[in-house]
Amino acid sequence: MNRLSRRDTIKGLALGAVAGLGAPFGFAAGNVSARGAEVQKRAGEAKPVREEIVWSRKVPVRHVADVAVIGGGIAGVAAACAAVKSGAKVVLVERFAITGGNMTTGGVAAFCGETAGQGEVFDEILTDMEKFKAVAPYKPYPQLDHRVFDHHILAIVLQELLLRRKVKLLFHTRFVDVRVTDGGRITECIVCGKSGPEALRAKQFIDCTGDADVARTAGFATMKGRPEDGLQLPMSMMFFVRHVEEGLAGAQLPEGWFQPCRTPQELPMTSVWPNGPRSNAIKVKIPMFDSTDTESLTAAEVRARQRAWEVLDYYQRRKAEPWRYDGCSPQIGIREGARIVGDYVLALADLRAARKFDDAIARGVYYLDGHKPDDDKRTYILKKDEMKVPPYQIPLRSLIAKDGANLLMAGRCFSAEQLALSSARVSTSCAMMGQAAGIAAALSAQKQCDVRKLDPQAVRRIIEERGARLAV
Ligand SMILES: Cc1cc2nc3c(=O)[nH]c(=O)nc-3n(C[C@H](O)[C@H](O)[C@H](O)COP(=O)(O)OP(=O)(O)OC[C@H]3O[C@@H](n4cnc5c(N)ncnc54)[C@H](O)[C@@H]3O)c2cc1C
């Protein structure tokens, strides 16, 4: 199966790639879930195919590596750094100008769960953040649920860490396509940056896109959302305010714009976070969109920016907060995209039972933070007393794409049930998975073998020698 020459579907432009997005959604104020449902339905519905074309072109093989990491979120950064330490030549592909993913471009500025014993990559991140005085002091989980940090500083810390480790960085470069052999071996992936389309050849690939972009493009099995209807955990938008003198305060949203919240009942789930001196970050829940659907994601971004203003107006007008708008994060925060079906799908029952795995490579402790997919209020899939889990293990098999011969994954697109992901998606566990995937990929590349042929105990030993605590 050569995916460089492929049939591709052109969606009829006349259908409008973002049809109706700028228009009001036509629902009563406060009924935000319904608005979201409308937009997602419109975005996700099957569209008539007007025309199909076949496209193919020659592209230069510009990059050759032992390990290619696609996606530079916290998982991708950890994977790339760990693979280099294990002797691999590593290229990291990131579509934005900075690494960190949700933790930087998504504006999420807290490390949830246990921050000690996550492995030496995460330790180095923390040490550098501490040097910048940019992270809250350590306390063990659950005494402290999360450690807040400055997400602007994290961007520079991650960048310098990658450079120190001599990871080859490709910014403003998007993963586009793969060439896959019949045996599920990826030979090259096609990336596109400002130089145009290029091939990246590697022995091992790690999908850290959060949305399983590599696996989905390769045609490997993926899953998403809750079992009954595929609805994913909701997204949230982070926006920022700075505190101003009383005289400068007041409502900013012009009359007639959007549908501002007038009562507390109309507010979506809204969390106000510290964001340095005289500043706050505000997180607003945006349910019912799909980050793996171009039009639905576009609609989510549009709706989220409107919603931020509807919420801000409430705080400025009704609560008389002396806040001025200080920007939105460049992209909406995505809790769940698509998950890759691995050799093992980590189950909720495994977490509850603190199941031990022979091939354990990471450990999670965070509670089951499963926001209800179809609701914008502070609602959860589980009752409060059902959310706690004991420390649990994640097996290497959950980081190996079932249909692939050389594709690993780490972070929020790993192989897990939705509720298992609701805990393991926190940054600490994602970093741990990344470190493990990087080590395993580097070893496979060196030994020129399938990752499944590695001795899992040997992988585990290296992970533990590098400071990760795996025992439960
Ligand atoms: C609103 C919200 C609040 C959260 N709060 C917390 C919290 O307080 N504490 C905590 O620990 N966790 C929190 N989380 C969870 C955590 O932020 C994420 O699950 C975690 O950061 C995921 O890391 P990742 O590396 O797997 O994915 P991501 O952070 O999503 O990174 C994926 C990266 O891949 C890149 N990418 C994607 N597709 C492509 C492509 N085709 N080509 C090239 N690059 C690509 C992206 O640009 C991105 O940099 C929160 C999540 C959300 C959404």
PDB file of C-alpha atoms and ligand atoms in Angstrom, residues 71-76 93-96 100-103 108 110-112 173-175 208-210 213 236 273 283 333-335 410-412 425-427 430, ligand 1:
ATOM      1  CA  GLY A  71       4.007  15.940  17.625  1.00  0.00           C
ATOM      2  CA  GLY A  72       5.906  17.983  20.177  1.00  0.00           C
ATOM      3  CA  GLY A  73       3.573  18.020  23.165  1.00  0.00           C
ATOM      4  CA  ILE A  74       4.863  16.913  26.549  1.00  0.00           C
ATOM      5  CA  ALA A  75       4.765  13.268  25.375  1.00  0.00           C
ATOM      6  CA  GLY A  76       6.643  14.009  22.149  1.00  0.00           C
ATOM      7  CA  VAL A  93       8.033  17.272  13.824  1.00  0.00           C
ATOM      8  CA  GLU A  94       5.801  19.981  15.272  1.00  0.00           C
ATOM      9  CA  ARG A  95       3.147  21.945  13.386  1.00  0.00           C
ATOM     10  CA  PHE A  96       3.428  25.030  15.607  1.00  0.00           C
ATOM     11  CA  GLY A 100       4.501  21.744  24.697  1.00  0.00           C
ATOM     12  CA  GLY A 101       1.155  21.191  22.940  1.00  0.00           C
ATOM     13  CA  ASN A 102      -1.747  21.559  25.345  1.00  0.00           C
ATOM     14  CA  MET A 103       0.651  22.686  28.080  1.00  0.00           C
ATOM     15  CA  VAL A 108      -2.868  24.592  30.393  1.00  0.00           C
ATOM     16  CA  ALA A 110      -0.455  22.972  35.796  1.00  0.00           C
ATOM     17  CA  PHE A 111       1.194  19.578  36.174  1.00  0.00           C
ATOM     18  CA  CYS A 112      -1.462  17.264  37.609  1.00  0.00           C
ATOM     19  CA  THR A 173       5.949  21.443   9.911  1.00  0.00           C
ATOM     20  CA  ARG A 174       2.870  19.340   9.688  1.00  0.00           C
ATOM     21  CA  PHE A 175       2.704  15.587   9.370  1.00  0.00           C
ATOM     22  CA  CYS A 208       2.518  11.896  19.741  1.00  0.00           C
ATOM     23  CA  THR A 209      -0.012  14.035  17.871  1.00  0.00           C
ATOM     24  CA  GLY A 210      -2.678  13.534  20.531  1.00  0.00           C
ATOM     25  CA  ASP A 213      -2.799  11.530  13.026  1.00  0.00           C
ATOM     26  CA  SER A 236     -11.822  23.835  27.036  1.00  0.00           C
ATOM     27  CA  TRP A 273      -6.594  30.102  37.722  1.00  0.00           C
ATOM     28  CA  LYS A 283     -10.839  28.019  31.530  1.00  0.00           C
ATOM     29  CA  GLY A 333      -7.294  22.655  24.806  1.00  0.00           C
ATOM     30  CA  ILE A 334      -8.126  19.135  23.645  1.00  0.00           C
ATOM     31  CA  ARG A 335      -8.697  16.450  26.244  1.00  0.00           C
ATOM     32  CA  ALA A 410       2.570   8.123  23.672  1.00  0.00           C
ATOM     33  CA  GLY A 411       0.436  10.703  25.414  1.00  0.00           C
ATOM     34  CA  ARG A 412      -3.262  11.177  25.043  1.00  0.00           C
ATOM     35  CA  ARG A 425      -4.048  11.970  29.986  1.00  0.00           C
ATOM     36  CA  VAL A 426      -2.496  14.269  32.601  1.00  0.00           C
ATOM     37  CA  SER A 427       0.900  15.694  31.699  1.00  0.00           C
ATOM     38  CA  CYS A 430       2.019  11.567  29.255  1.00  0.00           C
TER      39      CYS A 430
HETATM   40  C1  LIG B   1      -8.498  22.110  29.112  1.00  0.00           C
HETATM   41  C2  LIG B   1      -7.494  21.126  29.587  1.00  0.00           C
HETATM   42  C3  LIG B   1      -7.022  21.219  30.877  1.00  0.00           C
HETATM   43  C4  LIG B   1      -6.068  20.328  31.320  1.00  0.00           C
HETATM   44  N1  LIG B   1      -5.546  20.487  32.564  1.00  0.00           N
HETATM   45  C5  LIG B   1      -4.480  19.766  32.913  1.00  0.00           C
HETATM   46  C6  LIG B   1      -3.773  20.071  34.097  1.00  0.00           C
HETATM   47  O1  LIG B   1      -4.126  20.998  34.836  1.00  0.00           O
HETATM   48  N2  LIG B   1      -2.682  19.315  34.391  1.00  0.00           N
HETATM   49  C7  LIG B   1      -2.261  18.294  33.591  1.00  0.00           C
HETATM   50  O2  LIG B   1      -1.269  17.665  33.913  1.00  0.00           O
HETATM   51  N3  LIG B   1      -2.919  17.979  32.468  1.00  0.00           N
HETATM   52  C8  LIG B   1      -3.997  18.711  32.104  1.00  0.00           C
HETATM   53  N4  LIG B   1      -4.622  18.436  30.932  1.00  0.00           N
HETATM   54  C9  LIG B   1      -4.199  17.283  30.124  1.00  0.00           C
HETATM   55  C10 LIG B   1      -2.912  17.531  29.405  1.00  0.00           C
HETATM   56  O3  LIG B   1      -2.744  18.903  29.130  1.00  0.00           O
HETATM   57  C11 LIG B   1      -2.830  16.797  28.075  1.00  0.00           C
HETATM   58  O4  LIG B   1      -3.516  15.595  28.076  1.00  0.00           O
HETATM   59  C12 LIG B   1      -1.393  16.530  27.716  1.00  0.00           C
HETATM   60  O5  LIG B   1      -0.694  17.757  27.717  1.00  0.00           O
HETATM   61  C13 LIG B   1      -1.328  15.821  26.396  1.00  0.00           C
HETATM   62  O6  LIG B   1      -0.013  15.787  25.934  1.00  0.00           O
HETATM   63  P1  LIG B   1       0.315  15.123  24.536  1.00  0.00           P
HETATM   64  O7  LIG B   1       1.747  15.388  24.295  1.00  0.00           O
HETATM   65  O8  LIG B   1      -0.171  13.727  24.511  1.00  0.00           O
HETATM   66  O9  LIG B   1      -0.608  15.885  23.478  1.00  0.00           O
HETATM   67  P2  LIG B   1      -0.680  17.415  23.058  1.00  0.00           P
HETATM   68  O10 LIG B   1      -0.327  18.297  24.180  1.00  0.00           O
HETATM   69  O11 LIG B   1      -1.987  17.604  22.412  1.00  0.00           O
HETATM   70  O12 LIG B   1       0.479  17.557  21.975  1.00  0.00           O
HETATM   71  C14 LIG B   1       0.335  17.121  20.652  1.00  0.00           C
HETATM   72  C15 LIG B   1       1.332  17.891  19.813  1.00  0.00           C
HETATM   73  O13 LIG B   1       1.331  17.384  18.497  1.00  0.00           O
HETATM   74  C16 LIG B   1       1.271  18.457  17.576  1.00  0.00           C
HETATM   75  N5  LIG B   1       0.592  17.944  16.386  1.00  0.00           N
HETATM   76  C17 LIG B   1      -0.663  17.465  16.308  1.00  0.00           C
HETATM   77  N6  LIG B   1      -0.933  17.058  15.062  1.00  0.00           N
HETATM   78  C18 LIG B   1       0.181  17.273  14.330  1.00  0.00           C
HETATM   79  C19 LIG B   1       0.521  17.065  12.972  1.00  0.00           C
HETATM   80  N7  LIG B   1      -0.357  16.520  12.097  1.00  0.00           N
HETATM   81  N8  LIG B   1       1.751  17.413  12.544  1.00  0.00           N
HETATM   82  C20 LIG B   1       2.653  17.973  13.413  1.00  0.00           C
HETATM   83  N9  LIG B   1       2.378  18.194  14.718  1.00  0.00           N
HETATM   84  C21 LIG B   1       1.164  17.847  15.167  1.00  0.00           C
HETATM   85  C22 LIG B   1       0.488  19.522  18.306  1.00  0.00           C
HETATM   86  O14 LIG B   1       0.723  20.804  17.769  1.00  0.00           O
HETATM   87  C23 LIG B   1       1.003  19.365  19.723  1.00  0.00           C
HETATM   88  O15 LIG B   1       2.156  20.125  19.971  1.00  0.00           O
HETATM   89  C24 LIG B   1      -5.597  19.305  30.466  1.00  0.00           C
HETATM   90  C25 LIG B   1      -6.086  19.217  29.165  1.00  0.00           C
HETATM   91  C26 LIG B   1      -7.011  20.120  28.721  1.00  0.00           C
HETATM   92  C27 LIG B   1      -7.488  20.044  27.322  1.00  0.00           C
END
